[in-house]
Amino acid sequence: MNLLNHDLNSLNKYFLNIGESNFRATQVFKWIYKDLKMNFEEMTNISKKSRLHLEKEFEIKIPNVDSHHISKDGTVKLLMYDPNDINNKYETIYIPEKKRGTLCISSQVGCALTCKFCETGLRGFNRNLKTWEIVGQIISTRILLHSLKGYSHHKLITNVVFMGMGEPLLNYKNLLTSLKIILEEKGLGFSRRKVTVSTSGVVPKIKKLKEDLPVSLAISLHGSNDSIRSRIMPINNTYNVESLIDACEFYLKFSQARSLSAPRPFITIEYIMINKVNDFKKNALELVNLLDKKKYKINLINFNRISNSKFEPSTNDRMKLFKELLSSNGFVVTVRKTRGDDTNSACGQLSGDFMNKIKLPNKTSFFIDGQYR
Ligand code: SAH
Ligand code: SF4
C-alpha cells in the first residue's frame, strides 16, 4: 500500500491497527512531506525494528519525472508517470514569480468534458489520478527544483492550483484526500488561500467541497450566457449558468460551523478571451449583470492557440475594451499573463502523453469517482 494515498487521520488508524505507537504516523508524515525522505531507512528517529516493520507493510512511491523543459521565462514543465503505467503521462507546470512560485497540477489523465477551446479536453479522457499521483506532483517537483543547477528563478512552491490536465471535481474522492494532505500542517502545510481548485462547474461537487474542505475556487465561466457557454463548454447543458452562480453563492455563504477555524472561501471567475466568440461589449455587460462585484474577482485570460481549432485570441483592443467595461462597473479585473508558451505549457495547452484512449460517453454523462454518471 502506498503511504501517499492516505491523509494523516487515515494513516493514524492504519498504524494503530498494526500496533505502531500513536505518534508514528506524524513522524512518517513529516519525514515524507517536510524532509522529502522517500524511504524508511532515512527516518532516523524511528527505531530500526519499527522501520523494518513499516517497510514490510507499506511502500512510499512518488511519480517518476519523464522529462522537464524550462522556458525562457523560467517556467518549468514536467511530464510525470507511474512506471507501472507508462501509457498515461501527465503534466505539471512550475511558474516562478519574484516572490512566489505557483505549481499547476493535474487531476486526471485527459478530461472527458470536451471544452472546445481546450487541448486536454479535445484529446479525450483516460483515467483519474490517484491521491499519490496528485500530491506526488508537488514532491517530485520540489525534488527536481532542488536539483536544478544554474536555475536562477524562485524555487519555492508557495501556491498550488488545480489547473493542469483534468477536471478535479470529477475525481472528487482523490481530490479531497489530496487537499487534506496539502493543507495538513504536518504534511505539505499550505494555507487554504494558497490552494485553488479550478472547475468548469460541476455544481453538486462545488456544494460538497464547501461542506468538506473549502479552499479557493476558480470558476471557468468563459461564457456570459447559456447560449455561448453551451457552445464552447458542453457541461453547460447539464449545469447551466444560473445553477453555477447559485452554487458559487452557496460556496461563499458564511458558515457558522467553520467561522472560527477557517477563513471565508474565495472565488475567482476565469474568462478566456476568444476573438469574436465571447469577447463582445454585450458579453462584458452581461457579466456585469450576472456577477456581484463585491464577491467575485474576474481574471481575463487571453486564449492560447491549440491545434486544430479555428479560435483566435482576442485582439489587444478588444481585450482592453472588455476589461475597461468591467473595471468601470466596479469589478476587480486582472489579466493573466501567458507563461511558458514556448514549451506549450500555457493553460489549456497541456496534452500530456497518453494512449489507449477510451471512447467518450455521450455528452451528458460524466466520469465521477470512477464511474460514468
Ligand atoms: N478542468 C478545470 C481545470 C483545468 S483547466 C477547469 O476547466 O477549470 C485550467 C484552466 O485553463 C481553465 O480555466 C480552463 O478554462 C483554461 N483553459 C483551457 N484551455 C485554454 C486555452 N486554450 N487558453 C487559455 N486558457 C485555457
Ligand atoms: Fe476539461 Fe477544464 Fe479542459 Fe474543459 S477546460 S476540457 S473541463 S480540462
Coordinates of C-alpha atoms and ligand atoms in Angstrom, one line a residue:
M1 CA 0.0 0.0 0.0
N2 CA 1.4 3.4 -0.9
L3 CA 1.6 5.7 2.1
L4 CA 0.9 8.8 -0.1
N5 CA -2.7 7.6 -0.7
H6 CA -3.5 8.4 2.9
D7 CA -4.2 11.6 4.9
L8 CA -2.9 11.8 8.4
N9 CA -6.1 10.6 10.1
S10 CA -6.4 7.5 8.0
L11 CA -2.7 6.8 8.4
N12 CA -3.0 7.1 12.2
K13 CA -5.7 4.4 12.1
Y14 CA -3.6 2.1 10.0
F15 CA -0.6 2.5 12.2
L16 CA -2.6 1.9 15.4
N17 CA -4.1 -1.3 13.8
I18 CA -0.6 -2.8 13.1
G19 CA 0.5 -1.9 16.7
E20 CA 2.6 1.1 16.0
S21 CA 2.7 3.9 18.5
N22 CA 0.3 6.8 18.2
F23 CA 2.9 9.4 17.1
R24 CA 4.4 7.2 14.3
A25 CA 2.1 8.5 11.6
T26 CA 3.0 12.1 12.4
Q27 CA 6.7 11.2 12.3
V28 CA 6.5 9.5 9.0
F29 CA 4.3 12.3 7.6
K30 CA 7.0 14.9 8.5
W31 CA 9.8 12.8 7.0
I32 CA 7.9 12.5 3.7
Y33 CA 6.3 15.9 3.3
K34 CA 8.7 18.2 5.1
D35 CA 12.1 16.4 4.6
L36 CA 11.3 14.7 1.3
K37 CA 12.7 11.4 2.5
M38 CA 11.2 8.7 0.4
N39 CA 12.5 5.6 2.2
F40 CA 12.1 4.4 5.8
E41 CA 15.8 3.8 6.2
E42 CA 16.4 7.6 6.4
M43 CA 13.8 8.1 9.1
T44 CA 16.4 8.2 11.8
N45 CA 14.1 9.0 14.8
I46 CA 12.2 5.7 14.3
S47 CA 13.7 2.6 15.8
K48 CA 15.3 0.1 13.4
K49 CA 12.7 -2.5 14.4
S50 CA 9.8 -0.2 13.5
R51 CA 11.4 0.8 10.3
L52 CA 11.6 -2.8 9.2
H53 CA 8.0 -3.4 10.3
L54 CA 6.8 -0.4 8.2
E55 CA 8.9 -1.4 5.2
K56 CA 7.0 -4.7 5.2
E57 CA 3.6 -3.1 5.3
F58 CA 3.9 0.0 3.1
E59 CA 5.6 1.5 0.1
I60 CA 6.4 5.1 -0.5
K61 CA 6.1 6.0 -4.1
I62 CA 6.1 9.3 -6.0
P63 CA 5.7 9.9 -9.7
N64 CA 8.7 9.5 -12.0
V65 CA 9.7 12.6 -14.0
D66 CA 9.9 11.5 -17.6
S67 CA 11.3 14.8 -18.8
H68 CA 11.4 18.5 -17.9
H69 CA 11.6 21.6 -20.1
I70 CA 12.5 25.1 -18.9
S71 CA 11.0 28.1 -20.8
K72 CA 12.8 31.4 -21.3
D73 CA 10.8 32.9 -18.6
G74 CA 11.8 30.2 -16.1
T75 CA 8.5 28.2 -16.3
V76 CA 9.3 24.5 -15.8
K77 CA 7.1 21.9 -17.5
L78 CA 7.4 18.4 -16.1
L79 CA 6.0 15.2 -17.6
M80 CA 5.3 12.6 -15.0
Y81 CA 4.3 8.9 -14.9
D82 CA 3.9 5.8 -12.9
P83 CA 6.5 3.3 -14.1
N84 CA 3.8 0.6 -13.9
D85 CA 1.6 2.5 -16.3
I86 CA 3.8 4.2 -18.9
N87 CA 0.9 4.9 -21.3
N88 CA -0.6 7.5 -19.0
K89 CA 1.7 10.6 -18.6
Y90 CA 0.5 13.8 -17.1
E91 CA 1.9 17.3 -16.8
T92 CA 2.8 19.7 -14.0
I93 CA 3.9 23.3 -14.5
Y94 CA 6.0 25.3 -12.2
I95 CA 5.6 29.1 -12.6
P96 CA 8.1 31.2 -10.8
E97 CA 7.5 34.9 -10.0
K98 CA 9.6 37.3 -8.0
K99 CA 8.2 36.4 -4.6
R100 CA 6.2 33.3 -5.2
G101 CA 6.2 30.0 -7.1
T102 CA 2.9 28.5 -8.3
L103 CA 2.6 24.9 -9.1
C104 CA -0.1 24.0 -11.6
I105 CA -1.1 20.3 -11.1
S106 CA -3.1 17.7 -13.0
S107 CA -6.0 15.7 -11.5
Q108 CA -6.8 13.4 -14.4
V109 CA -5.1 12.0 -17.5
G110 CA -7.1 13.8 -20.1
C111 CA -10.5 15.2 -19.5
A112 CA -14.0 14.0 -20.5
L113 CA -15.6 17.4 -20.7
T114 CA -14.5 18.3 -24.2
C115 CA -14.5 22.1 -23.9
K116 CA -14.0 23.4 -27.4
F117 CA -11.0 25.7 -26.6
C118 CA -9.0 23.2 -24.5
E119 CA -6.3 20.9 -25.9
T120 CA -6.6 18.5 -22.9
G121 CA -10.4 18.1 -23.4
L122 CA -10.2 17.7 -27.2
R123 CA -7.8 14.7 -26.8
G124 CA -10.2 12.6 -24.7
F125 CA -10.0 11.0 -21.2
N126 CA -8.1 8.1 -19.9
R127 CA -8.2 7.9 -16.1
N128 CA -8.3 9.6 -12.8
L129 CA -5.1 10.3 -11.0
K130 CA -4.7 8.6 -7.6
T131 CA -4.0 10.6 -4.5
W132 CA -0.3 9.7 -4.5
E133 CA -0.1 10.9 -8.1
I134 CA -1.7 14.3 -7.2
V135 CA 0.3 15.1 -4.1
G136 CA 3.3 13.4 -5.6
Q137 CA 3.5 16.1 -8.3
I138 CA 4.3 18.6 -5.6
I139 CA 7.0 16.4 -4.1
S140 CA 8.6 15.3 -7.4
T141 CA 8.7 19.0 -8.5
R142 CA 10.3 20.1 -5.2
I143 CA 13.0 17.4 -5.7
L144 CA 13.6 18.4 -9.3
L145 CA 13.8 22.1 -8.4
H146 CA 16.3 21.4 -5.7
S147 CA 18.5 19.5 -8.1
L148 CA 18.4 22.2 -10.9
K149 CA 21.9 23.8 -11.0
G150 CA 22.1 27.3 -12.6
Y151 CA 18.3 27.8 -12.4
S152 CA 18.2 31.4 -11.2
H153 CA 14.5 31.8 -10.7
H154 CA 12.4 31.5 -7.5
K155 CA 12.5 27.8 -6.4
L156 CA 9.9 27.5 -3.7
I157 CA 6.4 26.3 -4.3
T158 CA 4.2 28.8 -2.4
N159 CA 0.8 28.2 -4.2
V160 CA -0.9 25.2 -5.7
V161 CA -3.5 25.4 -8.4
F162 CA -5.5 22.6 -9.9
M163 CA -5.4 24.0 -13.4
G164 CA -3.4 21.3 -15.2
M165 CA -5.0 18.4 -17.0
G166 CA -8.4 17.2 -16.0
E167 CA -11.5 18.3 -14.0
P168 CA -10.6 18.0 -10.3
L169 CA -14.2 17.8 -9.2
L170 CA -14.8 14.7 -11.3
N171 CA -12.1 13.0 -9.3
Y172 CA -13.6 14.1 -6.0
K173 CA -12.6 11.4 -3.6
N174 CA -8.9 11.6 -4.5
L175 CA -9.0 15.4 -4.7
L176 CA -10.4 15.6 -1.2
T177 CA -7.7 13.3 0.3
S178 CA -5.0 15.2 -1.6
L179 CA -6.4 18.5 -0.3
K180 CA -6.2 17.1 3.3
I181 CA -2.5 16.3 2.8
I182 CA -1.8 19.6 1.1
L183 CA -3.4 21.6 3.9
E184 CA -2.2 19.4 6.8
E185 CA 0.3 21.4 9.0
K186 CA 2.4 18.3 9.5
G187 CA 2.1 17.4 5.8
L188 CA 2.6 19.9 3.0
G189 CA 1.3 22.7 5.1
F190 CA -0.3 25.1 2.6
S191 CA -2.9 27.6 3.7
R192 CA -6.4 27.4 2.2
R193 CA -5.9 30.7 0.5
K194 CA -2.9 29.4 -1.4
V195 CA -4.6 26.4 -2.8
T196 CA -7.0 26.8 -5.7
V197 CA -9.3 24.3 -7.3
S198 CA -10.3 25.3 -10.8
T199 CA -13.6 23.8 -12.1
S200 CA -15.6 24.1 -15.2
G201 CA -18.7 24.0 -13.0
V202 CA -19.6 20.6 -11.6
V203 CA -22.4 22.1 -9.5
P204 CA -23.1 19.3 -6.9
K205 CA -19.4 18.9 -6.2
I206 CA -18.9 22.6 -5.7
K207 CA -21.5 22.4 -2.9
K208 CA -19.9 19.3 -1.5
L209 CA -16.5 20.9 -1.4
K210 CA -17.9 23.8 0.5
E211 CA -19.1 21.3 3.2
D212 CA -16.0 19.1 3.2
L213 CA -13.0 21.4 2.8
P214 CA -13.5 24.9 1.2
V215 CA -10.3 26.1 -0.5
S216 CA -10.0 28.9 -3.0
L217 CA -12.1 28.3 -6.1
A218 CA -11.6 29.3 -9.7
I219 CA -14.7 29.0 -11.9
S220 CA -14.1 28.6 -15.6
L221 CA -17.0 30.6 -16.8
H222 CA -15.9 31.7 -20.3
G223 CA -19.4 32.5 -21.4
S224 CA -21.7 35.3 -20.2
N225 CA -24.9 33.5 -21.1
D226 CA -26.2 29.9 -21.7
S227 CA -26.1 30.0 -25.4
I228 CA -22.5 31.0 -25.8
R229 CA -21.3 28.9 -22.8
S230 CA -23.1 25.7 -24.1
R231 CA -21.4 26.2 -27.5
I232 CA -17.9 26.1 -26.1
M233 CA -18.4 24.1 -22.8
P234 CA -20.8 21.1 -23.2
I235 CA -21.0 20.8 -19.4
N236 CA -23.3 23.9 -19.5
N237 CA -26.0 21.6 -20.9
T238 CA -26.0 19.8 -17.6
Y239 CA -25.3 22.6 -15.2
N240 CA -26.3 26.0 -16.7
V241 CA -25.0 29.4 -15.8
E242 CA -27.8 30.1 -13.3
S243 CA -27.2 26.9 -11.4
L244 CA -23.4 27.5 -11.4
I245 CA -23.8 31.0 -10.0
D246 CA -26.2 29.6 -7.3
A247 CA -23.5 27.0 -6.4
C248 CA -21.0 29.9 -6.1
E249 CA -23.3 31.8 -3.8
F250 CA -23.7 28.8 -1.7
Y251 CA -19.9 28.3 -1.6
L252 CA -19.4 31.9 -0.4
K253 CA -22.1 31.8 2.2
F254 CA -21.0 32.4 5.8
S255 CA -20.9 29.2 7.6
Q256 CA -21.3 29.3 11.3
A257 CA -19.7 26.0 11.9
R258 CA -16.5 27.0 10.1
S259 CA -16.4 30.6 11.0
L260 CA -13.9 30.3 13.9
S261 CA -11.4 28.0 12.3
A262 CA -11.4 28.8 8.6
P263 CA -11.2 32.0 6.5
R264 CA -14.0 32.7 4.1
P265 CA -13.7 30.9 0.9
F266 CA -12.7 33.0 -2.1
I267 CA -13.8 32.7 -5.8
T268 CA -12.2 34.0 -8.9
I269 CA -14.1 33.9 -12.2
E270 CA -12.0 32.9 -15.1
Y271 CA -12.9 34.2 -18.5
I272 CA -11.0 33.2 -21.6
M273 CA -11.0 35.8 -24.3
I274 CA -11.7 34.2 -27.7
N275 CA -11.8 36.6 -30.6
K276 CA -15.3 37.5 -31.7
V277 CA -16.8 34.5 -29.9
N278 CA -17.2 35.6 -26.3
D279 CA -15.5 39.0 -26.2
F280 CA -18.2 41.4 -27.4
K281 CA -19.3 44.5 -25.4
K282 CA -22.6 42.7 -24.9
N283 CA -20.8 39.9 -23.1
A284 CA -19.0 42.2 -20.7
L285 CA -22.3 43.9 -19.9
E286 CA -23.9 40.5 -19.3
L287 CA -21.1 39.6 -16.9
V288 CA -21.8 42.9 -15.0
N289 CA -25.4 41.9 -14.6
L290 CA -24.7 38.3 -13.7
L291 CA -22.0 38.8 -11.1
D292 CA -21.8 40.6 -7.8
K293 CA -18.8 42.9 -8.0
K294 CA -18.2 42.7 -4.2
K295 CA -18.0 38.9 -4.2
Y296 CA -16.1 38.0 -7.3
K297 CA -12.7 38.9 -8.8
I298 CA -12.6 38.4 -12.6
N299 CA -9.5 37.0 -14.3
L300 CA -9.3 37.5 -18.0
I301 CA -7.1 35.0 -19.9
N302 CA -6.2 35.5 -23.4
F303 CA -6.9 32.3 -25.4
N304 CA -3.9 30.2 -26.0
R305 CA -3.9 28.7 -29.5
I306 CA -4.4 25.0 -29.7
S307 CA -4.1 22.6 -32.6
N308 CA -7.0 22.0 -35.0
S309 CA -9.0 24.9 -33.8
K310 CA -10.3 28.0 -35.6
F311 CA -10.4 30.0 -32.4
E312 CA -8.2 33.0 -32.2
P313 CA -7.1 35.1 -29.2
S314 CA -8.9 38.4 -28.8
T315 CA -7.1 41.4 -30.2
N316 CA -5.4 43.8 -27.7
D317 CA -8.1 46.5 -28.4
R318 CA -11.0 44.1 -27.7
M319 CA -9.3 42.9 -24.6
K320 CA -8.7 46.4 -23.4
L321 CA -12.3 47.5 -24.0
F322 CA -13.7 44.4 -22.3
K323 CA -11.5 45.0 -19.3
E324 CA -12.4 48.6 -19.1
L325 CA -16.2 47.9 -19.2
L326 CA -15.8 45.5 -16.3
S327 CA -13.5 47.8 -14.2
S328 CA -15.6 50.9 -14.8
N329 CA -18.5 48.9 -13.4
G330 CA -16.6 48.4 -10.2
F331 CA -15.1 44.9 -10.7
V332 CA -11.6 44.0 -9.7
V333 CA -10.2 42.6 -13.0
T334 CA -6.8 41.0 -13.6
V335 CA -5.4 39.8 -16.9
R336 CA -3.4 36.6 -16.7
K337 CA -0.1 36.8 -18.4
T338 CA 0.7 33.9 -20.7
R339 CA 3.7 32.0 -19.2
G340 CA 5.8 29.2 -20.7
D341 CA 4.2 29.2 -24.1
D342 CA 7.5 28.5 -25.9
T343 CA 7.2 25.0 -24.3
N344 CA 3.5 24.6 -24.8
S345 CA 2.9 24.9 -21.0
A346 CA 0.5 27.7 -21.0
C347 CA -3.0 27.0 -19.8
G348 CA -5.1 24.8 -22.0
Q349 CA -2.1 23.6 -23.9
L350 CA -1.5 20.7 -21.7
S351 CA -1.9 17.4 -23.5
G352 CA 0.3 15.1 -21.6
D353 CA 1.2 11.9 -23.3
F354 CA -1.4 9.2 -23.2
M355 CA -2.5 6.3 -25.4
N356 CA -5.4 3.8 -25.4
K357 CA -8.0 6.5 -25.0
I358 CA -11.4 5.1 -24.2
K359 CA -14.3 6.3 -26.2
L360 CA -16.0 9.3 -24.7
P361 CA -19.5 8.6 -23.5
N362 CA -22.5 10.7 -24.6
K363 CA -22.1 14.4 -23.7
T364 CA -24.4 14.4 -20.7
S365 CA -22.7 11.8 -18.6
F366 CA -19.6 12.4 -16.6
F367 CA -16.9 10.2 -15.1
I368 CA -17.3 10.8 -11.4
D369 CA -15.3 8.9 -8.7
G370 CA -14.6 6.0 -11.0
Q371 CA -17.8 5.6 -12.9
Y372 CA -20.0 7.3 -15.6
R373 CA -23.0 9.1 -14.1
Ligands
SAH1 N1 -10.9 21.5 -15.7 C1 -10.7 22.6 -14.8 C2 -9.2 22.8 -14.6 C3 -8.2 22.6 -15.7 S1 -8.3 23.7 -17.0 C4 -11.3 23.8 -15.4 O1 -11.8 23.8 -16.6 O2 -11.4 24.8 -14.7 C5 -7.4 25.1 -16.3 C6 -7.8 26.5 -16.9 O3 -7.3 26.6 -18.2 C7 -9.3 26.7 -17.0 O4 -9.7 28.0 -16.6 C8 -9.5 26.5 -18.5 O5 -10.7 27.0 -18.9 C9 -8.3 27.1 -19.0 N2 -8.0 26.9 -20.5 C10 -8.3 25.7 -21.1 N3 -7.9 25.9 -22.4 C11 -7.4 27.1 -22.6 C12 -6.8 27.8 -23.7 N4 -6.7 27.3 -24.9 N5 -6.4 29.1 -23.5 C13 -6.4 29.6 -22.2 N6 -7.0 29.0 -21.1 C14 -7.4 27.7 -21.3
SF4_2 FE1 -11.6 19.7 -19.1 FE2 -11.1 22.0 -17.9 FE3 -10.2 21.5 -20.4 FE4 -12.8 21.8 -20.0 S1 -11.2 23.4 -19.7 S2 -11.9 20.2 -21.2 S3 -13.1 21.0 -18.0 S4 -9.6 20.5 -18.5

